[in-house]
Amino acid sequence: MSKIHLVICTILVFSCQEPLQENKYTPPVEKNFFNNKLYINLEVNEFWSRALKANFLNNPQINFDKNNKKASFVINPTNIQDYIDCGKMNDELYVNYIERIFESSLTIETTIEVISLNNSSEIEIISNYQFTSIETGTRWDFATNEPKLILVGTPAYGAEPYRMCLSKNLIESSLINVLKLME
C-alpha cells in the first residue's frame, strides 16, 4: 500500500468519527431557606416524654442523649436522588451520573435538638450530608440550609469544574410533620 493510500485511509477513518461530546454541568436551583425549626406548646421534658410514649425514640437506630436533650440517627440511603440535589450533567441527574461512572454513597446524620422556651419548646432538625464519589474520593459535606460548592479535581472534558450539592429537606420536613402531631 502506498503512502497516499495510507493517508487517505487515515483521513477517512478520522473523518467518520463523531466529534467529542462536551459535557455540560447545570447546578441545582438554589431553594429558599428551609425552616427547620418547629415551636410547640410543650416543655422539653414533656416533649421527650411524649416522644418516648409514641415509640419515637424506641428505634434502635436513634441515639437519645438524655443529658443534652438531643436525638440523632444515621442513614445510608441507596436512592440518593431523593435526598439531595447536585444538579445535572448533560440531561442526567448528577448524583446518578456519579453513581454510574464512579459509584457513590450518601451518609446522612440527622439531629433533633429541643430547646426550652418558658412553657414551650423550640425543636431544630439539622441533617449533615456526606455524598462521596467512591472511585475518585471526591466528597461533598453539607447540611440543612448550607449547600456546598466544591472544585472537582478532574472534571469531565470541557465541563465546569465546580459542583454544588444541597439538601432536598426530605428528612427534615418528614420529621417536622411527625413532631407536630405530638403537641
mmCIF file with all atom_site columns, C-alpha atoms in Angstrom:
data_model
loop_
_atom_site.group_PDB
_atom_site.id
_atom_site.type_symbol
_atom_site.label_atom_id
_atom_site.label_alt_id
_atom_site.label_comp_id
_atom_site.label_asym_id
_atom_site.label_entity_id
_atom_site.label_seq_id
_atom_site.pdbx_PDB_ins_code
_atom_site.Cartn_x
_atom_site.Cartn_y
_atom_site.Cartn_z
_atom_site.occupancy
_atom_site.B_iso_or_equiv
_atom_site.pdbx_formal_charge
_atom_site.auth_seq_id
_atom_site.auth_comp_id
_atom_site.auth_asym_id
_atom_site.auth_atom_id
_atom_site.pdbx_PDB_model_num
ATOM 1   C CA . MET A 1 1   ? 0.000   0.000  0.000  1.00 0.00 ? 1   MET A CA 1
ATOM 2   C CA . SER A 1 2   ? 1.371   3.343  -0.968 1.00 0.00 ? 2   SER A CA 1
ATOM 3   C CA . LYS A 1 3   ? 1.738   6.268  1.389  1.00 0.00 ? 3   LYS A CA 1
ATOM 4   C CA . ILE A 1 4   ? -1.071  8.104  -0.407 1.00 0.00 ? 4   ILE A CA 1
ATOM 5   C CA . HIS A 1 5   ? -3.461  5.231  0.199  1.00 0.00 ? 5   HIS A CA 1
ATOM 6   C CA . LEU A 1 6   ? -2.445  5.139  3.873  1.00 0.00 ? 6   LEU A CA 1
ATOM 7   C CA . VAL A 1 7   ? -3.039  8.906  4.227  1.00 0.00 ? 7   VAL A CA 1
ATOM 8   C CA . ILE A 1 8   ? -6.426  8.663  2.504  1.00 0.00 ? 8   ILE A CA 1
ATOM 9   C CA . CYS A 1 9   ? -7.474  5.718  4.705  1.00 0.00 ? 9   CYS A CA 1
ATOM 10  C CA . THR A 1 10  ? -6.386  7.610  7.830  1.00 0.00 ? 10  THR A CA 1
ATOM 11  C CA . ILE A 1 11  ? -8.330  10.710 6.769  1.00 0.00 ? 11  ILE A CA 1
ATOM 12  C CA . LEU A 1 12  ? -11.441 8.628  6.064  1.00 0.00 ? 12  LEU A CA 1
ATOM 13  C CA . VAL A 1 13  ? -11.250 6.872  9.443  1.00 0.00 ? 13  VAL A CA 1
ATOM 14  C CA . PHE A 1 14  ? -10.874 10.112 11.393 1.00 0.00 ? 14  PHE A CA 1
ATOM 15  C CA . SER A 1 15  ? -13.459 12.000 9.349  1.00 0.00 ? 15  SER A CA 1
ATOM 16  C CA . CYS A 1 16  ? -16.076 9.346  10.188 1.00 0.00 ? 16  CYS A CA 1
ATOM 17  C CA . GLN A 1 17  ? -15.534 9.686  13.948 1.00 0.00 ? 17  GLN A CA 1
ATOM 18  C CA . GLU A 1 18  ? -18.100 11.622 15.939 1.00 0.00 ? 18  GLU A CA 1
ATOM 19  C CA . PRO A 1 19  ? -16.706 14.786 17.499 1.00 0.00 ? 19  PRO A CA 1
ATOM 20  C CA . LEU A 1 20  ? -16.056 14.670 21.237 1.00 0.00 ? 20  LEU A CA 1
ATOM 21  C CA . GLN A 1 21  ? -19.192 15.453 23.169 1.00 0.00 ? 21  GLN A CA 1
ATOM 22  C CA . GLU A 1 22  ? -18.794 18.365 25.525 1.00 0.00 ? 22  GLU A CA 1
ATOM 23  C CA . ASN A 1 23  ? -20.279 17.632 28.919 1.00 0.00 ? 23  ASN A CA 1
ATOM 24  C CA . LYS A 1 24  ? -22.427 20.365 30.371 1.00 0.00 ? 24  LYS A CA 1
ATOM 25  C CA . TYR A 1 25  ? -22.974 20.674 34.100 1.00 0.00 ? 25  TYR A CA 1
ATOM 26  C CA . THR A 1 26  ? -26.088 22.501 35.290 1.00 0.00 ? 26  THR A CA 1
ATOM 27  C CA . PRO A 1 27  ? -26.122 23.398 39.016 1.00 0.00 ? 27  PRO A CA 1
ATOM 28  C CA . PRO A 1 28  ? -29.245 22.823 41.105 1.00 0.00 ? 28  PRO A CA 1
ATOM 29  C CA . VAL A 1 29  ? -31.653 25.681 41.531 1.00 0.00 ? 29  VAL A CA 1
ATOM 30  C CA . GLU A 1 30  ? -30.965 27.067 44.984 1.00 0.00 ? 30  GLU A CA 1
ATOM 31  C CA . LYS A 1 31  ? -34.054 26.937 47.138 1.00 0.00 ? 31  LYS A CA 1
ATOM 32  C CA . ASN A 1 32  ? -35.283 29.453 49.621 1.00 0.00 ? 32  ASN A CA 1
ATOM 33  C CA . PHE A 1 33  ? -34.269 28.976 53.236 1.00 0.00 ? 33  PHE A CA 1
ATOM 34  C CA . PHE A 1 34  ? -35.955 25.863 54.662 1.00 0.00 ? 34  PHE A CA 1
ATOM 35  C CA . ASN A 1 35  ? -37.491 26.481 58.072 1.00 0.00 ? 35  ASN A CA 1
ATOM 36  C CA . ASN A 1 36  ? -36.064 23.565 60.029 1.00 0.00 ? 36  ASN A CA 1
ATOM 37  C CA . LYS A 1 37  ? -37.381 24.809 63.369 1.00 0.00 ? 37  LYS A CA 1
ATOM 38  C CA . LEU A 1 38  ? -40.659 23.944 64.998 1.00 0.00 ? 38  LEU A CA 1
ATOM 39  C CA . TYR A 1 39  ? -42.231 25.593 68.035 1.00 0.00 ? 39  TYR A CA 1
ATOM 40  C CA . ILE A 1 40  ? -44.561 23.549 70.214 1.00 0.00 ? 40  ILE A CA 1
ATOM 41  C CA . ASN A 1 41  ? -46.521 24.277 73.376 1.00 0.00 ? 41  ASN A CA 1
ATOM 42  C CA . LEU A 1 42  ? -44.799 21.605 75.442 1.00 0.00 ? 42  LEU A CA 1
ATOM 43  C CA . GLU A 1 43  ? -41.937 21.906 77.877 1.00 0.00 ? 43  GLU A CA 1
ATOM 44  C CA . VAL A 1 44  ? -38.798 19.996 76.925 1.00 0.00 ? 44  VAL A CA 1
ATOM 45  C CA . ASN A 1 45  ? -39.328 17.130 79.394 1.00 0.00 ? 45  ASN A CA 1
ATOM 46  C CA . GLU A 1 46  ? -42.966 16.743 78.350 1.00 0.00 ? 46  GLU A CA 1
ATOM 47  C CA . PHE A 1 47  ? -41.965 16.660 74.702 1.00 0.00 ? 47  PHE A CA 1
ATOM 48  C CA . TRP A 1 48  ? -39.395 13.876 75.276 1.00 0.00 ? 48  TRP A CA 1
ATOM 49  C CA . SER A 1 49  ? -41.842 12.006 77.497 1.00 0.00 ? 49  SER A CA 1
ATOM 50  C CA . ARG A 1 50  ? -44.418 12.029 74.684 1.00 0.00 ? 50  ARG A CA 1
ATOM 51  C CA . ALA A 1 51  ? -41.755 11.056 72.159 1.00 0.00 ? 51  ALA A CA 1
ATOM 52  C CA . LEU A 1 52  ? -40.899 8.004  74.304 1.00 0.00 ? 52  LEU A CA 1
ATOM 53  C CA . LYS A 1 53  ? -44.575 7.056  74.739 1.00 0.00 ? 53  LYS A CA 1
ATOM 54  C CA . ALA A 1 54  ? -45.141 7.339  70.998 1.00 0.00 ? 54  ALA A CA 1
ATOM 55  C CA . ASN A 1 55  ? -42.197 4.926  70.453 1.00 0.00 ? 55  ASN A CA 1
ATOM 56  C CA . PHE A 1 56  ? -40.471 7.675  68.528 1.00 0.00 ? 56  PHE A CA 1
ATOM 57  C CA . LEU A 1 57  ? -37.206 7.134  70.435 1.00 0.00 ? 57  LEU A CA 1
ATOM 58  C CA . ASN A 1 58  ? -37.515 3.377  70.873 1.00 0.00 ? 58  ASN A CA 1
ATOM 59  C CA . ASN A 1 59  ? -35.992 2.730  67.480 1.00 0.00 ? 59  ASN A CA 1
ATOM 60  C CA . PRO A 1 60  ? -32.541 1.124  67.937 1.00 0.00 ? 60  PRO A CA 1
ATOM 61  C CA . GLN A 1 61  ? -31.157 3.383  65.204 1.00 0.00 ? 61  GLN A CA 1
ATOM 62  C CA . ILE A 1 62  ? -31.960 6.525  67.220 1.00 0.00 ? 62  ILE A CA 1
ATOM 63  C CA . ASN A 1 63  ? -29.424 7.654  69.819 1.00 0.00 ? 63  ASN A CA 1
ATOM 64  C CA . PHE A 1 64  ? -31.059 9.673  72.582 1.00 0.00 ? 64  PHE A CA 1
ATOM 65  C CA . ASP A 1 65  ? -28.788 11.839 74.729 1.00 0.00 ? 65  ASP A CA 1
ATOM 66  C CA . LYS A 1 66  ? -30.821 12.382 77.916 1.00 0.00 ? 66  LYS A CA 1
ATOM 67  C CA . ASN A 1 67  ? -28.350 14.905 79.346 1.00 0.00 ? 67  ASN A CA 1
ATOM 68  C CA . ASN A 1 68  ? -28.354 17.231 76.341 1.00 0.00 ? 68  ASN A CA 1
ATOM 69  C CA . LYS A 1 69  ? -31.933 16.505 75.256 1.00 0.00 ? 69  LYS A CA 1
ATOM 70  C CA . LYS A 1 70  ? -30.891 15.547 71.725 1.00 0.00 ? 70  LYS A CA 1
ATOM 71  C CA . ALA A 1 71  ? -31.717 12.630 69.493 1.00 0.00 ? 71  ALA A CA 1
ATOM 72  C CA . SER A 1 72  ? -29.777 11.616 66.398 1.00 0.00 ? 72  SER A CA 1
ATOM 73  C CA . PHE A 1 73  ? -29.683 8.883  63.789 1.00 0.00 ? 73  PHE A CA 1
ATOM 74  C CA . VAL A 1 74  ? -27.696 7.981  60.685 1.00 0.00 ? 74  VAL A CA 1
ATOM 75  C CA . ILE A 1 75  ? -28.983 6.555  57.422 1.00 0.00 ? 75  ILE A CA 1
ATOM 76  C CA . ASN A 1 76  ? -27.258 5.466  54.211 1.00 0.00 ? 76  ASN A CA 1
ATOM 77  C CA . PRO A 1 77  ? -29.950 5.605  51.530 1.00 0.00 ? 77  PRO A CA 1
ATOM 78  C CA . THR A 1 78  ? -29.419 3.993  48.136 1.00 0.00 ? 78  THR A CA 1
ATOM 79  C CA . ASN A 1 79  ? -31.934 6.290  46.418 1.00 0.00 ? 79  ASN A CA 1
ATOM 80  C CA . ILE A 1 80  ? -29.605 9.289  46.738 1.00 0.00 ? 80  ILE A CA 1
ATOM 81  C CA . GLN A 1 81  ? -31.523 11.419 44.230 1.00 0.00 ? 81  GLN A CA 1
ATOM 82  C CA . ASP A 1 82  ? -34.491 11.520 46.652 1.00 0.00 ? 82  ASP A CA 1
ATOM 83  C CA . TYR A 1 83  ? -32.431 13.227 49.376 1.00 0.00 ? 83  TYR A CA 1
ATOM 84  C CA . ILE A 1 84  ? -30.034 15.617 47.648 1.00 0.00 ? 84  ILE A CA 1
ATOM 85  C CA . ASP A 1 85  ? -29.835 17.744 44.516 1.00 0.00 ? 85  ASP A CA 1
ATOM 86  C CA . CYS A 1 86  ? -26.454 18.228 42.864 1.00 0.00 ? 86  CYS A CA 1
ATOM 87  C CA . GLY A 1 87  ? -27.713 19.477 39.519 1.00 0.00 ? 87  GLY A CA 1
ATOM 88  C CA . LYS A 1 88  ? -27.328 17.710 36.188 1.00 0.00 ? 88  LYS A CA 1
ATOM 89  C CA . MET A 1 89  ? -24.556 16.506 33.922 1.00 0.00 ? 89  MET A CA 1
ATOM 90  C CA . ASN A 1 90  ? -25.966 16.805 30.405 1.00 0.00 ? 90  ASN A CA 1
ATOM 91  C CA . ASP A 1 91  ? -29.552 15.504 30.824 1.00 0.00 ? 91  ASP A CA 1
ATOM 92  C CA . GLU A 1 92  ? -28.764 13.134 33.717 1.00 0.00 ? 92  GLU A CA 1
ATOM 93  C CA . LEU A 1 93  ? -29.081 13.874 37.436 1.00 0.00 ? 93  LEU A CA 1
ATOM 94  C CA . TYR A 1 94  ? -25.550 14.475 38.664 1.00 0.00 ? 94  TYR A CA 1
ATOM 95  C CA . VAL A 1 95  ? -25.887 12.028 41.583 1.00 0.00 ? 95  VAL A CA 1
ATOM 96  C CA . ASN A 1 96  ? -26.943 9.312  39.112 1.00 0.00 ? 96  ASN A CA 1
ATOM 97  C CA . TYR A 1 97  ? -24.071 10.283 36.789 1.00 0.00 ? 97  TYR A CA 1
ATOM 98  C CA . ILE A 1 98  ? -21.582 9.901  39.671 1.00 0.00 ? 98  ILE A CA 1
ATOM 99  C CA . GLU A 1 99  ? -23.122 6.543  40.638 1.00 0.00 ? 99  GLU A CA 1
ATOM 100 C CA . ARG A 1 100 ? -22.964 5.266  37.054 1.00 0.00 ? 100 ARG A CA 1
ATOM 101 C CA . ILE A 1 101 ? -19.372 6.395  36.392 1.00 0.00 ? 101 ILE A CA 1
ATOM 102 C CA . PHE A 1 102 ? -17.652 6.126  39.789 1.00 0.00 ? 102 PHE A CA 1
ATOM 103 C CA . GLU A 1 103 ? -20.126 4.583  42.263 1.00 0.00 ? 103 GLU A CA 1
ATOM 104 C CA . SER A 1 104 ? -21.247 6.725  45.157 1.00 0.00 ? 104 SER A CA 1
ATOM 105 C CA . SER A 1 105 ? -22.567 6.724  48.688 1.00 0.00 ? 105 SER A CA 1
ATOM 106 C CA . LEU A 1 106 ? -24.620 9.048  50.857 1.00 0.00 ? 106 LEU A CA 1
ATOM 107 C CA . THR A 1 107 ? -24.495 9.212  54.634 1.00 0.00 ? 107 THR A CA 1
ATOM 108 C CA . ILE A 1 108 ? -26.996 11.421 56.438 1.00 0.00 ? 108 ILE A CA 1
ATOM 109 C CA . GLU A 1 109 ? -26.759 12.163 60.155 1.00 0.00 ? 109 GLU A CA 1
ATOM 110 C CA . THR A 1 110 ? -29.831 13.922 61.487 1.00 0.00 ? 110 THR A CA 1
ATOM 111 C CA . THR A 1 111 ? -30.035 15.592 64.890 1.00 0.00 ? 111 THR A CA 1
ATOM 112 C CA . ILE A 1 112 ? -33.170 16.698 66.722 1.00 0.00 ? 112 ILE A CA 1
ATOM 113 C CA . GLU A 1 113 ? -32.430 19.289 69.367 1.00 0.00 ? 113 GLU A CA 1
ATOM 114 C CA . VAL A 1 114 ? -35.054 20.631 71.768 1.00 0.00 ? 114 VAL A CA 1
ATOM 115 C CA . ILE A 1 115 ? -34.525 23.973 73.492 1.00 0.00 ? 115 ILE A CA 1
ATOM 116 C CA . SER A 1 116 ? -36.648 25.226 76.369 1.00 0.00 ? 116 SER A CA 1
ATOM 117 C CA . LEU A 1 117 ? -38.607 28.478 75.883 1.00 0.00 ? 117 LEU A CA 1
ATOM 118 C CA . ASN A 1 118 ? -40.540 29.176 79.091 1.00 0.00 ? 118 ASN A CA 1
ATOM 119 C CA . ASN A 1 119 ? -43.581 26.859 78.802 1.00 0.00 ? 119 ASN A CA 1
ATOM 120 C CA . SER A 1 120 ? -42.866 25.804 75.237 1.00 0.00 ? 120 SER A CA 1
ATOM 121 C CA . SER A 1 121 ? -40.004 24.375 73.194 1.00 0.00 ? 121 SER A CA 1
ATOM 122 C CA . GLU A 1 122 ? -38.080 25.092 70.040 1.00 0.00 ? 122 GLU A CA 1
ATOM 123 C CA . ILE A 1 123 ? -37.199 21.985 68.064 1.00 0.00 ? 123 ILE A CA 1
ATOM 124 C CA . GLU A 1 124 ? -34.451 22.241 65.475 1.00 0.00 ? 124 GLU A CA 1
ATOM 125 C CA . ILE A 1 125 ? -33.736 19.493 62.974 1.00 0.00 ? 125 ILE A CA 1
ATOM 126 C CA . ILE A 1 126 ? -30.390 19.520 61.205 1.00 0.00 ? 126 ILE A CA 1
ATOM 127 C CA . SER A 1 127 ? -29.146 16.908 58.772 1.00 0.00 ? 127 SER A CA 1
ATOM 128 C CA . ASN A 1 128 ? -25.481 16.628 57.847 1.00 0.00 ? 128 ASN A CA 1
ATOM 129 C CA . TYR A 1 129 ? -24.903 15.071 54.441 1.00 0.00 ? 129 TYR A CA 1
ATOM 130 C CA . GLN A 1 130 ? -21.808 13.358 53.084 1.00 0.00 ? 130 GLN A CA 1
ATOM 131 C CA . PHE A 1 131 ? -22.055 12.493 49.388 1.00 0.00 ? 131 PHE A CA 1
ATOM 132 C CA . THR A 1 132 ? -18.997 10.609 48.156 1.00 0.00 ? 132 THR A CA 1
ATOM 133 C CA . SER A 1 133 ? -17.739 9.546  44.753 1.00 0.00 ? 133 SER A CA 1
ATOM 134 C CA . ILE A 1 134 ? -16.227 6.204  45.745 1.00 0.00 ? 134 ILE A CA 1
ATOM 135 C CA . GLU A 1 135 ? -13.682 5.829  42.935 1.00 0.00 ? 135 GLU A CA 1
ATOM 136 C CA . THR A 1 136 ? -12.345 9.397  42.977 1.00 0.00 ? 136 THR A CA 1
ATOM 137 C CA . GLY A 1 137 ? -12.767 10.069 46.692 1.00 0.00 ? 137 GLY A CA 1
ATOM 138 C CA . THR A 1 138 ? -14.416 13.423 45.958 1.00 0.00 ? 138 THR A CA 1
ATOM 139 C CA . ARG A 1 139 ? -16.680 14.278 48.877 1.00 0.00 ? 139 ARG A CA 1
ATOM 140 C CA . TRP A 1 140 ? -19.360 16.885 49.446 1.00 0.00 ? 140 TRP A CA 1
ATOM 141 C CA . ASP A 1 141 ? -20.069 17.682 53.115 1.00 0.00 ? 141 ASP A CA 1
ATOM 142 C CA . PHE A 1 142 ? -23.057 19.958 53.597 1.00 0.00 ? 142 PHE A CA 1
ATOM 143 C CA . ALA A 1 143 ? -26.002 20.473 55.922 1.00 0.00 ? 143 ALA A CA 1
ATOM 144 C CA . THR A 1 144 ? -29.574 21.646 56.051 1.00 0.00 ? 144 THR A CA 1
ATOM 145 C CA . ASN A 1 145 ? -29.679 25.193 54.602 1.00 0.00 ? 145 ASN A CA 1
ATOM 146 C CA . GLU A 1 146 ? -25.926 25.074 53.874 1.00 0.00 ? 146 GLU A CA 1
ATOM 147 C CA . PRO A 1 147 ? -25.270 23.940 50.272 1.00 0.00 ? 147 PRO A CA 1
ATOM 148 C CA . LYS A 1 148 ? -21.727 23.044 49.303 1.00 0.00 ? 148 LYS A CA 1
ATOM 149 C CA . LEU A 1 149 ? -19.823 24.202 46.234 1.00 0.00 ? 149 LEU A CA 1
ATOM 150 C CA . ILE A 1 150 ? -16.553 22.364 45.568 1.00 0.00 ? 150 ILE A CA 1
ATOM 151 C CA . LEU A 1 151 ? -13.912 22.339 42.877 1.00 0.00 ? 151 LEU A CA 1
ATOM 152 C CA . VAL A 1 152 ? -13.778 18.882 41.289 1.00 0.00 ? 152 VAL A CA 1
ATOM 153 C CA . GLY A 1 153 ? -10.209 17.654 40.816 1.00 0.00 ? 153 GLY A CA 1
ATOM 154 C CA . THR A 1 154 ? -10.778 16.037 37.431 1.00 0.00 ? 154 THR A CA 1
ATOM 155 C CA . PRO A 1 155 ? -13.925 17.400 35.799 1.00 0.00 ? 155 PRO A CA 1
ATOM 156 C CA . ALA A 1 156 ? -15.193 15.783 32.618 1.00 0.00 ? 156 ALA A CA 1
ATOM 157 C CA . TYR A 1 157 ? -13.617 17.151 29.463 1.00 0.00 ? 157 TYR A CA 1
ATOM 158 C CA . GLY A 1 158 ? -14.937 20.656 28.799 1.00 0.00 ? 158 GLY A CA 1
ATOM 159 C CA . ALA A 1 159 ? -17.168 20.685 31.885 1.00 0.00 ? 159 ALA A CA 1
ATOM 160 C CA . GLU A 1 160 ? -17.470 23.407 34.510 1.00 0.00 ? 160 GLU A CA 1
ATOM 161 C CA . PRO A 1 161 ? -15.162 22.313 37.396 1.00 0.00 ? 161 PRO A CA 1
ATOM 162 C CA . TYR A 1 162 ? -17.436 23.453 40.245 1.00 0.00 ? 162 TYR A CA 1
ATOM 163 C CA . ARG A 1 163 ? -20.261 21.309 41.588 1.00 0.00 ? 163 ARG A CA 1
ATOM 164 C CA . MET A 1 164 ? -22.961 22.257 44.068 1.00 0.00 ? 164 MET A CA 1
ATOM 165 C CA . CYS A 1 165 ? -24.969 19.923 46.274 1.00 0.00 ? 165 CYS A CA 1
ATOM 166 C CA . LEU A 1 166 ? -27.868 20.798 48.535 1.00 0.00 ? 166 LEU A CA 1
ATOM 167 C CA . SER A 1 167 ? -30.478 19.059 50.637 1.00 0.00 ? 167 SER A CA 1
ATOM 168 C CA . LYS A 1 168 ? -33.975 18.354 49.367 1.00 0.00 ? 168 LYS A CA 1
ATOM 169 C CA . ASN A 1 169 ? -35.026 18.515 53.058 1.00 0.00 ? 169 ASN A CA 1
ATOM 170 C CA . LEU A 1 170 ? -36.937 15.230 52.847 1.00 0.00 ? 170 LEU A CA 1
ATOM 171 C CA . ILE A 1 171 ? -35.917 14.004 56.297 1.00 0.00 ? 171 ILE A CA 1
ATOM 172 C CA . GLU A 1 172 ? -36.314 17.388 57.940 1.00 0.00 ? 172 GLU A CA 1
ATOM 173 C CA . SER A 1 173 ? -39.824 18.031 56.571 1.00 0.00 ? 173 SER A CA 1
ATOM 174 C CA . SER A 1 174 ? -40.960 14.474 57.367 1.00 0.00 ? 174 SER A CA 1
ATOM 175 C CA . LEU A 1 175 ? -39.765 14.798 60.967 1.00 0.00 ? 175 LEU A CA 1
ATOM 176 C CA . ILE A 1 176 ? -41.417 18.181 61.379 1.00 0.00 ? 176 ILE A CA 1
ATOM 177 C CA . ASN A 1 177 ? -44.731 16.696 60.221 1.00 0.00 ? 177 ASN A CA 1
ATOM 178 C CA . VAL A 1 178 ? -44.411 13.798 62.710 1.00 0.00 ? 178 VAL A CA 1
ATOM 179 C CA . LEU A 1 179 ? -43.348 16.057 65.591 1.00 0.00 ? 179 LEU A CA 1
ATOM 180 C CA . LYS A 1 180 ? -46.269 18.440 65.045 1.00 0.00 ? 180 LYS A CA 1
ATOM 181 C CA . LEU A 1 181 ? -48.565 15.546 65.957 1.00 0.00 ? 181 LEU A CA 1
ATOM 182 C CA . MET A 1 182 ? -47.022 15.292 69.440 1.00 0.00 ? 182 MET A CA 1
ATOM 183 C CA . GLU A 1 183 ? -48.412 18.606 70.601 1.00 0.00 ? 183 GLU A CA 1
#
